PDB file of C-alpha atoms in Angstrom:
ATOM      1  CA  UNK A   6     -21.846 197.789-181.140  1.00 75.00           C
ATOM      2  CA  UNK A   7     -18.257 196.653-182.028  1.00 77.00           C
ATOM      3  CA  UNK A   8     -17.809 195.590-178.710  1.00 80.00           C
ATOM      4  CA  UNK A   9     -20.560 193.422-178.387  1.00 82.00           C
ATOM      5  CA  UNK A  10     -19.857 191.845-181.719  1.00 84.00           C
ATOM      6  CA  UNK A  11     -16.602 191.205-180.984  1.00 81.00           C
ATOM      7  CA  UNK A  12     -17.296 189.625-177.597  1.00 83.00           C
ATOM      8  CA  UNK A  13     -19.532 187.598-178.923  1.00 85.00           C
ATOM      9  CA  UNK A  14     -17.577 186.032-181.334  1.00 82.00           C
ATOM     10  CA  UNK A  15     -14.611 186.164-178.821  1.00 80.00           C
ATOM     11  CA  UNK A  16     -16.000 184.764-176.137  1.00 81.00           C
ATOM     12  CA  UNK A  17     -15.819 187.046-173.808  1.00 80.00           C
ATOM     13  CA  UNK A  18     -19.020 189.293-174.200  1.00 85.00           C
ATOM     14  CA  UNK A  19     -18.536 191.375-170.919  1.00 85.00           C
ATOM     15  CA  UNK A  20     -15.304 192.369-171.959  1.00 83.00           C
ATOM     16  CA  UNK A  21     -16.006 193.610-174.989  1.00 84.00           C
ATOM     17  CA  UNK A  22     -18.257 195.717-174.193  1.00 84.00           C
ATOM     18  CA  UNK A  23     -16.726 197.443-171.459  1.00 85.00           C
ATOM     19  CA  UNK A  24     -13.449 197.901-174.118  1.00 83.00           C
ATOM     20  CA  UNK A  25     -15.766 198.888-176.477  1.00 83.00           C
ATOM     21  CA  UNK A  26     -17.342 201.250-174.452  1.00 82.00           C
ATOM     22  CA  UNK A  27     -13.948 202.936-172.982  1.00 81.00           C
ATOM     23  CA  UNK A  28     -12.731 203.109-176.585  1.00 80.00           C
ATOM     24  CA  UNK A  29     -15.983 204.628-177.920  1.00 79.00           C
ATOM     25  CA  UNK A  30     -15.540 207.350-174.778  1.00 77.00           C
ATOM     26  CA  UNK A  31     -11.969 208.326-176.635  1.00 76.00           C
ATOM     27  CA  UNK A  32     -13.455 209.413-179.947  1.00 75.00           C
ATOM     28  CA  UNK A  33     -16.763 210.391-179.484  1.00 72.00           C
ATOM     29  CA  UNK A  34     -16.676 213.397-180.446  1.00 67.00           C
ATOM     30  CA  UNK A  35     -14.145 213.374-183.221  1.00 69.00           C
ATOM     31  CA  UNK A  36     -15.369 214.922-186.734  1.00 66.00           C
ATOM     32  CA  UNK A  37     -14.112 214.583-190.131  1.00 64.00           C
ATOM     33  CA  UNK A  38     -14.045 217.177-192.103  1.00 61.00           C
ATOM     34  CA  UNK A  39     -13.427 216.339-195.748  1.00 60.00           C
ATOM     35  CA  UNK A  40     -13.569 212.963-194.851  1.00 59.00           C
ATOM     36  CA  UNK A  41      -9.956 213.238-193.041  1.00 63.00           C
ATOM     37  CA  UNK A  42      -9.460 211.661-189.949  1.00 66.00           C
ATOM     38  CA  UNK A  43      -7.235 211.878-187.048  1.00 65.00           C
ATOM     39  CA  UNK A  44      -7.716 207.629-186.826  1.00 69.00           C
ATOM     40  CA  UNK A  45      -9.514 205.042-188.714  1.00 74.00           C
ATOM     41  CA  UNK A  46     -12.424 204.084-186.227  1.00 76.00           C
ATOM     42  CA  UNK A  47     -12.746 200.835-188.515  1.00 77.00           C
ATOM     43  CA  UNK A  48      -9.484 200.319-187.333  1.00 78.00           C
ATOM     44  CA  UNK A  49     -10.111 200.826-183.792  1.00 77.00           C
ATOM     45  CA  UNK A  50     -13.322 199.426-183.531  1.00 78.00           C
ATOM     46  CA  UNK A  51     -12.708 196.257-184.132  1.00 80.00           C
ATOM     47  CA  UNK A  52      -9.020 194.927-184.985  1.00 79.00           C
ATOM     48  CA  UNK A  53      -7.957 196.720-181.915  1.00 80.00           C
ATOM     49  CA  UNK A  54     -10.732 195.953-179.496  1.00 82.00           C
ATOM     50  CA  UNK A  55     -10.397 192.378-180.628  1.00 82.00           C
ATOM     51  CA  UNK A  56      -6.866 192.479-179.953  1.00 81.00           C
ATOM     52  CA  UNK A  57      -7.251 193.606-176.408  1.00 81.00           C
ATOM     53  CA  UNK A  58      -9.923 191.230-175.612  1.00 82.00           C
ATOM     54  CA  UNK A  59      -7.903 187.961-177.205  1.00 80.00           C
ATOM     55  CA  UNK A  60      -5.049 188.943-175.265  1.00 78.00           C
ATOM     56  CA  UNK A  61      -6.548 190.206-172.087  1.00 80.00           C
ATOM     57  CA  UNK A  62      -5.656 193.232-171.932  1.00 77.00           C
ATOM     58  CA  UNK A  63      -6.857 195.896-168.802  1.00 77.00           C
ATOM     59  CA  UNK A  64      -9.021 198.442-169.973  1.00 77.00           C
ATOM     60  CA  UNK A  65      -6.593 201.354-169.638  1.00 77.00           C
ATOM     61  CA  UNK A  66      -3.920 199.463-171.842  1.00 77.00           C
ATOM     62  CA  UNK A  67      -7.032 198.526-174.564  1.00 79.00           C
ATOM     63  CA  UNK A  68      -7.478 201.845-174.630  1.00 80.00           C
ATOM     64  CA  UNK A  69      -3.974 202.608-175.621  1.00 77.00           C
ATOM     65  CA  UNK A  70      -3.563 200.020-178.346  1.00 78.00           C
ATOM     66  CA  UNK A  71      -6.601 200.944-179.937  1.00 79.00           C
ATOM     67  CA  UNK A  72      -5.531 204.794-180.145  1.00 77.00           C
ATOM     68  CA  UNK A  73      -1.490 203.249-181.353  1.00 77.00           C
ATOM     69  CA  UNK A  74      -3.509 200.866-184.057  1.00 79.00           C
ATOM     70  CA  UNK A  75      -6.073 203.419-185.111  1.00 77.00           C
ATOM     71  CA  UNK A  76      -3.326 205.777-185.938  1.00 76.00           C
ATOM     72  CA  UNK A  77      -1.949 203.122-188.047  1.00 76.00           C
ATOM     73  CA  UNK A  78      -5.029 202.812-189.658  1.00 78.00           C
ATOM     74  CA  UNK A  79      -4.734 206.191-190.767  1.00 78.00           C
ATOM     75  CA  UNK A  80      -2.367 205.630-193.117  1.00 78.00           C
ATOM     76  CA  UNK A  81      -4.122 203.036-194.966  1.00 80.00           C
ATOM     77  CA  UNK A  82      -7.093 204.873-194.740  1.00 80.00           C
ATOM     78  CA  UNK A  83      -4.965 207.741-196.799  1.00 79.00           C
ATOM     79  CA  UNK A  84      -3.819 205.106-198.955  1.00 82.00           C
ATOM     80  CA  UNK A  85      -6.929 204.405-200.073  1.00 81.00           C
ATOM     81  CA  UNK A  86      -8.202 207.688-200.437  1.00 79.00           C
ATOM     82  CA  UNK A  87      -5.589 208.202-203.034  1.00 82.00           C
ATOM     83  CA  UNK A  88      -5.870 205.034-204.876  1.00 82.00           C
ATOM     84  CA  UNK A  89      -9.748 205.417-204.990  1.00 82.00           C
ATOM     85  CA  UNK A  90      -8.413 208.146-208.093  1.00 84.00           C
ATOM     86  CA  UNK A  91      -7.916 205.110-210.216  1.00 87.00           C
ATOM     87  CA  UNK A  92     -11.306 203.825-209.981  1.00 87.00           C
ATOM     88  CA  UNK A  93     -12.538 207.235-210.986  1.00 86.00           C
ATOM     89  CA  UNK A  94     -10.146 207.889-213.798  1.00 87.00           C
ATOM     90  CA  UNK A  95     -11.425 204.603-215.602  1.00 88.00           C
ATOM     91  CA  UNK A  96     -15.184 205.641-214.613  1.00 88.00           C
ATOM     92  CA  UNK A  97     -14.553 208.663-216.532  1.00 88.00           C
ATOM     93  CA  UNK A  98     -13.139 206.485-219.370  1.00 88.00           C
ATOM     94  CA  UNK A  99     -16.229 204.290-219.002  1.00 88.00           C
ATOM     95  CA  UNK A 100     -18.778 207.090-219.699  1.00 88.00           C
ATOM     96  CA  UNK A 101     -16.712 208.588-222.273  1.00 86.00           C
ATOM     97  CA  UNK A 102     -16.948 204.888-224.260  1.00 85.00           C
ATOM     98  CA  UNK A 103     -20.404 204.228-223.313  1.00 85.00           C
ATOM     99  CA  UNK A 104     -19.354 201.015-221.608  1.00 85.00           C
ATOM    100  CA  UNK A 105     -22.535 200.820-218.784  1.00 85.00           C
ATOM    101  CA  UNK A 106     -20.745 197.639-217.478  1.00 88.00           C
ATOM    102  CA  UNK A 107     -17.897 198.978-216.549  1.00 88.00           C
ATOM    103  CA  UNK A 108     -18.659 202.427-215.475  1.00 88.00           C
ATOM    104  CA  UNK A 109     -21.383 200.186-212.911  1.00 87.00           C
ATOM    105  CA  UNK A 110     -17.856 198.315-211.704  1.00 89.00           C
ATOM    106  CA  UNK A 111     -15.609 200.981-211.321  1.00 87.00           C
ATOM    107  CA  UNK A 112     -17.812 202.945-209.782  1.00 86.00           C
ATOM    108  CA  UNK A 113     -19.544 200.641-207.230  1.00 86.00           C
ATOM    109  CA  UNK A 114     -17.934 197.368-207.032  1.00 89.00           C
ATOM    110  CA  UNK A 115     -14.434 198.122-207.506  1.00 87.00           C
ATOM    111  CA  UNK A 116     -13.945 200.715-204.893  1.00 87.00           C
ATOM    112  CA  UNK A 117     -16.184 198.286-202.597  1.00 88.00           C
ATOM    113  CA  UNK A 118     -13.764 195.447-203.231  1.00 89.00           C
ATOM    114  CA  UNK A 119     -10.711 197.748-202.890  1.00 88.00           C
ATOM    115  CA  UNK A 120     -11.972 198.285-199.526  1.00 85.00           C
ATOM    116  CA  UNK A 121     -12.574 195.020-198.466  1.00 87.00           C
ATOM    117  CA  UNK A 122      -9.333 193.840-199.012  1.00 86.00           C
ATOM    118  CA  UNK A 123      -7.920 197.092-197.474  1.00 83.00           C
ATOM    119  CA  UNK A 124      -9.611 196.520-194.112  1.00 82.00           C
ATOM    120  CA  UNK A 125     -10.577 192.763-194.318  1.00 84.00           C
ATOM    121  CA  UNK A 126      -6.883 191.541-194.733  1.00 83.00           C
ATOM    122  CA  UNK A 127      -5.107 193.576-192.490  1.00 79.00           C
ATOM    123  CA  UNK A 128      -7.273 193.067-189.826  1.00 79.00           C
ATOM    124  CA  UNK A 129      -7.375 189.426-190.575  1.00 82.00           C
ATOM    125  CA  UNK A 130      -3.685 189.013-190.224  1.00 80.00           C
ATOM    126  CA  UNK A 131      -3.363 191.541-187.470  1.00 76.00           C
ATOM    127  CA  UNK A 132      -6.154 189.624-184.998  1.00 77.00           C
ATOM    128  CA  UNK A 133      -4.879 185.948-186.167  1.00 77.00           C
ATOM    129  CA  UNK A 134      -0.801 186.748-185.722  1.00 75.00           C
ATOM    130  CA  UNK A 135      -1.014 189.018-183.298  1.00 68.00           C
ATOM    131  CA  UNK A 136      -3.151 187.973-180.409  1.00 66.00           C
ATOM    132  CA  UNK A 137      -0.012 185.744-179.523  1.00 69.00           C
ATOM    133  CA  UNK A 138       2.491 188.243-180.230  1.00 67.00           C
ATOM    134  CA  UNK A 139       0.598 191.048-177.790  1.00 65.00           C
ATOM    135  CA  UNK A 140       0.138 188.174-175.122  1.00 66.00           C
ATOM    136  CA  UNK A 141       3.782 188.028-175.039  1.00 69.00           C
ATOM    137  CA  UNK A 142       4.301 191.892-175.342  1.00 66.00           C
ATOM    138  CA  UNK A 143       2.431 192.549-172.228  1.00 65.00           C
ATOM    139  CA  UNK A 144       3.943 189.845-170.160  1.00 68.00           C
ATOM    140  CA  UNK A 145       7.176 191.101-170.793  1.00 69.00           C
ATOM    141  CA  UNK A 146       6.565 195.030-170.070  1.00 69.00           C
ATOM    142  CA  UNK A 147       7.299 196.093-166.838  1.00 74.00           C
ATOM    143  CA  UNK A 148       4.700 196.810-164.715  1.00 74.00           C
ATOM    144  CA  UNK A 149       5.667 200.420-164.534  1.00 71.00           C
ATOM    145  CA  UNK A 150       5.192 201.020-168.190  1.00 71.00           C
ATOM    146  CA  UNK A 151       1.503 198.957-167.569  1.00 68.00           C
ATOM    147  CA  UNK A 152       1.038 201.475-165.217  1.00 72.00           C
ATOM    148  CA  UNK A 153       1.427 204.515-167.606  1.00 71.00           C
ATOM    149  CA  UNK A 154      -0.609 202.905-170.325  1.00 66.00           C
ATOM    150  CA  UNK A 155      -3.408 202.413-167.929  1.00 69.00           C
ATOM    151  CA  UNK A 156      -2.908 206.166-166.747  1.00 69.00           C
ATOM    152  CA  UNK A 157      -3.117 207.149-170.284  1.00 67.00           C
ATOM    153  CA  UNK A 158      -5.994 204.814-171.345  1.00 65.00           C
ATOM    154  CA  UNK A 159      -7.732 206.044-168.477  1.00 65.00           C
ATOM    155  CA  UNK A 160      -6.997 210.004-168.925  1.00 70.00           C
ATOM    156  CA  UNK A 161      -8.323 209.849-172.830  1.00 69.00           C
ATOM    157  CA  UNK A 162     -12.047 208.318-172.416  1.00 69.00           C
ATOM    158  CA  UNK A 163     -11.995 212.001-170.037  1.00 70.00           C
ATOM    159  CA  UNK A 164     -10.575 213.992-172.960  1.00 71.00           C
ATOM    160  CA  UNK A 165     -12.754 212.497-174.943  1.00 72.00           C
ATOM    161  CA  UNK A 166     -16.028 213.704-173.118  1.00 73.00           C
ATOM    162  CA  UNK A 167     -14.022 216.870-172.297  1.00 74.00           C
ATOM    163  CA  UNK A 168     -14.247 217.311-175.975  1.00 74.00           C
ATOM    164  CA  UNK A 169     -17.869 216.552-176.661  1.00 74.00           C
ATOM    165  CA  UNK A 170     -19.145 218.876-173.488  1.00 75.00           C
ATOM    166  CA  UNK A 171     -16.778 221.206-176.122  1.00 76.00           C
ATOM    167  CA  UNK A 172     -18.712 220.646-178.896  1.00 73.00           C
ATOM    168  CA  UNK A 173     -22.572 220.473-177.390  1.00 75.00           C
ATOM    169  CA  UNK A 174     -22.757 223.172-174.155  1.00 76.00           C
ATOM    170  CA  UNK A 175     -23.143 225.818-175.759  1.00 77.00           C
ATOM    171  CA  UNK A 176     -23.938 228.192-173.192  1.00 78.00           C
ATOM    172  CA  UNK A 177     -23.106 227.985-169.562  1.00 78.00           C
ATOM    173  CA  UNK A 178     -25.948 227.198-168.015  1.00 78.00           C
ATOM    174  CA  UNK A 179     -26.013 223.996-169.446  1.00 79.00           C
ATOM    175  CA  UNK A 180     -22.969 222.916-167.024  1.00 81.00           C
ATOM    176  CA  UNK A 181     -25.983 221.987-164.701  1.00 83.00           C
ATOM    177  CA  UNK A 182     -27.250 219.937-166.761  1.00 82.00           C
ATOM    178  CA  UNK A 183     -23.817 217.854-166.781  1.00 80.00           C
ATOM    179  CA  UNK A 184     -23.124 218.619-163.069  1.00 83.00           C
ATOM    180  CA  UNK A 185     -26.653 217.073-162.056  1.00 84.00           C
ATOM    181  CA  UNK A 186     -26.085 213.714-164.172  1.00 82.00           C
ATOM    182  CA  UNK A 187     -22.657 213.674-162.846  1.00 81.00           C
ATOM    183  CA  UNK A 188     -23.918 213.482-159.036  1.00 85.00           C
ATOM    184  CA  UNK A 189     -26.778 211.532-159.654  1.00 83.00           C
ATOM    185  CA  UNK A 190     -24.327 208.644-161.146  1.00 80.00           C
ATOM    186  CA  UNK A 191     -21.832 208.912-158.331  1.00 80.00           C
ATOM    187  CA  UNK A 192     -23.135 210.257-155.181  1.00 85.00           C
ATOM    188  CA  UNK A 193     -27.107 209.062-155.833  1.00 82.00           C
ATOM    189  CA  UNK A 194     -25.700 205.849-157.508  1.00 82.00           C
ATOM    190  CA  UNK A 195     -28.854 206.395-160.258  1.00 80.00           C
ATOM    191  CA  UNK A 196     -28.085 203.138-162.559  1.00 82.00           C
ATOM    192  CA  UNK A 197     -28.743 204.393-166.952  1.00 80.00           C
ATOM    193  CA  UNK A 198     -32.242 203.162-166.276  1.00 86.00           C
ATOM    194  CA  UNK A 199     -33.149 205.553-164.083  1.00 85.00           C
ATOM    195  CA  UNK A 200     -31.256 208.228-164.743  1.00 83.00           C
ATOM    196  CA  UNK A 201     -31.910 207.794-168.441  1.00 86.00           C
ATOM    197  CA  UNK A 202     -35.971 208.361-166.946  1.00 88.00           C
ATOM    198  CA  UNK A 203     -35.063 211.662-164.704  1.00 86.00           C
ATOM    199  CA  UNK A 204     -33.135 213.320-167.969  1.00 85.00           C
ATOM    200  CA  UNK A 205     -36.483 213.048-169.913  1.00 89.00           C
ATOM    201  CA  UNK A 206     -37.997 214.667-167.298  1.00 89.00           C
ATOM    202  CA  UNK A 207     -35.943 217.121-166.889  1.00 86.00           C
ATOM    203  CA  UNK A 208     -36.174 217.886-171.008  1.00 85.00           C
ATOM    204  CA  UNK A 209     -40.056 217.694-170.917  1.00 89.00           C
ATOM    205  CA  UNK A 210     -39.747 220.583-168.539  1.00 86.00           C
ATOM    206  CA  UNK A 211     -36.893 222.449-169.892  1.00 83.00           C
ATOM    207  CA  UNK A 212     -38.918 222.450-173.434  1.00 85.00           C
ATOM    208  CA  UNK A 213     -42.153 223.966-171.968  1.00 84.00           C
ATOM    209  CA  UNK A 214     -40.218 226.471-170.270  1.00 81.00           C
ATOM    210  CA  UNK A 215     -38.213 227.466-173.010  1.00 80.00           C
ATOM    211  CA  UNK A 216     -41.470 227.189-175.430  1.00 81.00           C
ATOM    212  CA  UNK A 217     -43.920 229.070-172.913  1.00 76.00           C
ATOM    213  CA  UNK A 218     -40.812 231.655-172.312  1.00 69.00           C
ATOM    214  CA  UNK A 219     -40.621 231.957-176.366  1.00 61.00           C
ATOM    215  CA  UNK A 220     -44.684 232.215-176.158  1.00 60.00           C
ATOM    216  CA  UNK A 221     -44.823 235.122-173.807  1.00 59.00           C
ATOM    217  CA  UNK A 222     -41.870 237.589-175.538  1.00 58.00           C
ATOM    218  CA  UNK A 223     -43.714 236.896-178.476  1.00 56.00           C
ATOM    219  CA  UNK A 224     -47.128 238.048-176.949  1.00 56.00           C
ATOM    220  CA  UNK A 225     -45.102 241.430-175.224  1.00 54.00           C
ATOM    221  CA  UNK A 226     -43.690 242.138-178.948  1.00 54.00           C
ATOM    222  CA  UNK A 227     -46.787 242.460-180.461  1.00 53.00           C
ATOM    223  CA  UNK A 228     -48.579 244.508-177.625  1.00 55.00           C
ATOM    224  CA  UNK A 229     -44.998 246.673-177.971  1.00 54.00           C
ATOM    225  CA  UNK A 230     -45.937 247.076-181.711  1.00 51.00           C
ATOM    226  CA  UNK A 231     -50.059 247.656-181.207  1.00 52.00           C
ATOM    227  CA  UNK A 232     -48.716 250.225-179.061  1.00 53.00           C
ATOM    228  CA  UNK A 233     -46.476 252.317-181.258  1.00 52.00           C
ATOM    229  CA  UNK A 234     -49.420 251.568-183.741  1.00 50.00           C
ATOM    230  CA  UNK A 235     -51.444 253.402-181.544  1.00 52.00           C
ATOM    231  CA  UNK A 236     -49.635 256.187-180.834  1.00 53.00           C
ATOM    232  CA  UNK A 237     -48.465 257.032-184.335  1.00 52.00           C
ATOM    233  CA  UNK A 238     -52.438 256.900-185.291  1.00 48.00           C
TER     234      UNK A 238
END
């Protein structure tokens, strides 16, 4: 969604949507636990993908500057986890007074505020300054070290999904579920319309298999039962 947004206002809507999409491919299946995170997605998704669309940036170095900047974004992120303490230490004082007015600030609009400034301003400054700046940067790499950001943008969309098929096969006949998506996109050349149409299909039926399956051991469990009924009679 970042993507389009960003293209939009950028200019460049095609772009940002294929950024946005190689970008989304990197982290989507990252989880925070306790609300810590390995990057700030606000960070990367949309700072750094309106970076890489200002200053035209391939898709395999996008990818790279958003992972670089959403690091970054980290640390601010931790930042503000820490300082978000304050607002609660004079909410506490707030309820302990009775003050309704400003227990309703610090705990709602202050933090809120806090925030905006925290992700507003940087990426403000970062998108205005340095769409120039990274213009320059690139045109002064060598092409061998565009070639190794590409690489690398290009190897972590894969480690992303590598990731999620982690997180959601959980047994291994599910791999043919992948496998068959994966050769009707590139050998059958299905477009997301169509293949989008076949995958329902194929979960209608895998449902009513696994249901009537579920249906039938239930059935030979309680003839098992009637049976030992029977014979204990």
């Amino acid at each position: 969604m970042s993507g389009l947004l960003i293209g939009i206002i950028c200019g460049d809507v095609q772009q940002g949507i294929i950024i946005g999409a190689a970008v989304q491919a990197v982290y989507i299946a990252m989880v925070t636990p306790g609300g810590q995170m390995p990057a700030d997605l606000n960070y990367i998704a949309y700072p750094a993908i309106a970076l890489a669309v200002l200053s035209h940036a391939s898709t395999g170095v996008a990818v790279t500057m958003a992972t670089t900047i959403g690091i970054v974004g980290t640390v601010i992120f931790n930042f503000f986890q820490v300082a978000n303490s304050y607002w609660n230490h004079r909410a506490e004082k707030a309820i302990e007074e009775g003050n309704e007015r400003s227990f309703h600030f610090n705990a709602i609009w202050g933090p809120q505020i806090f925030s905006f400034v925290l992700r507003f301003v940087p990426s403000f400054l970062v998108i205005y300054f340095g769409s120039g700046f990274a213009k320059q940067m690139l045109a002064a790499m060598p092409q061998y070290l565009l070639d190794v950001m590409t690489f690398l943008g290009g190897a972590l969309p894969a480690l992303g999904i590598v990731m999620l098929l982690n997180v959601v096969i959980k047994n291994n006949y599910m791999w043919v579920f992948f496998l068959f998506g994966f050769v009707a996109v590139v050998f059958m050349k299905l477009n997301m319309i169509a293949l989008a149409m076949v995958a329902a299909m194929v979960a209608v039926i895998y449902f009513f298999a696994i249901s009537s399956n579920g249906k039938s051991n239930s059935k030979d469990d309680g003839q098992d039962g009637n049976d030992d009924d029977e014979e204990e009679f």
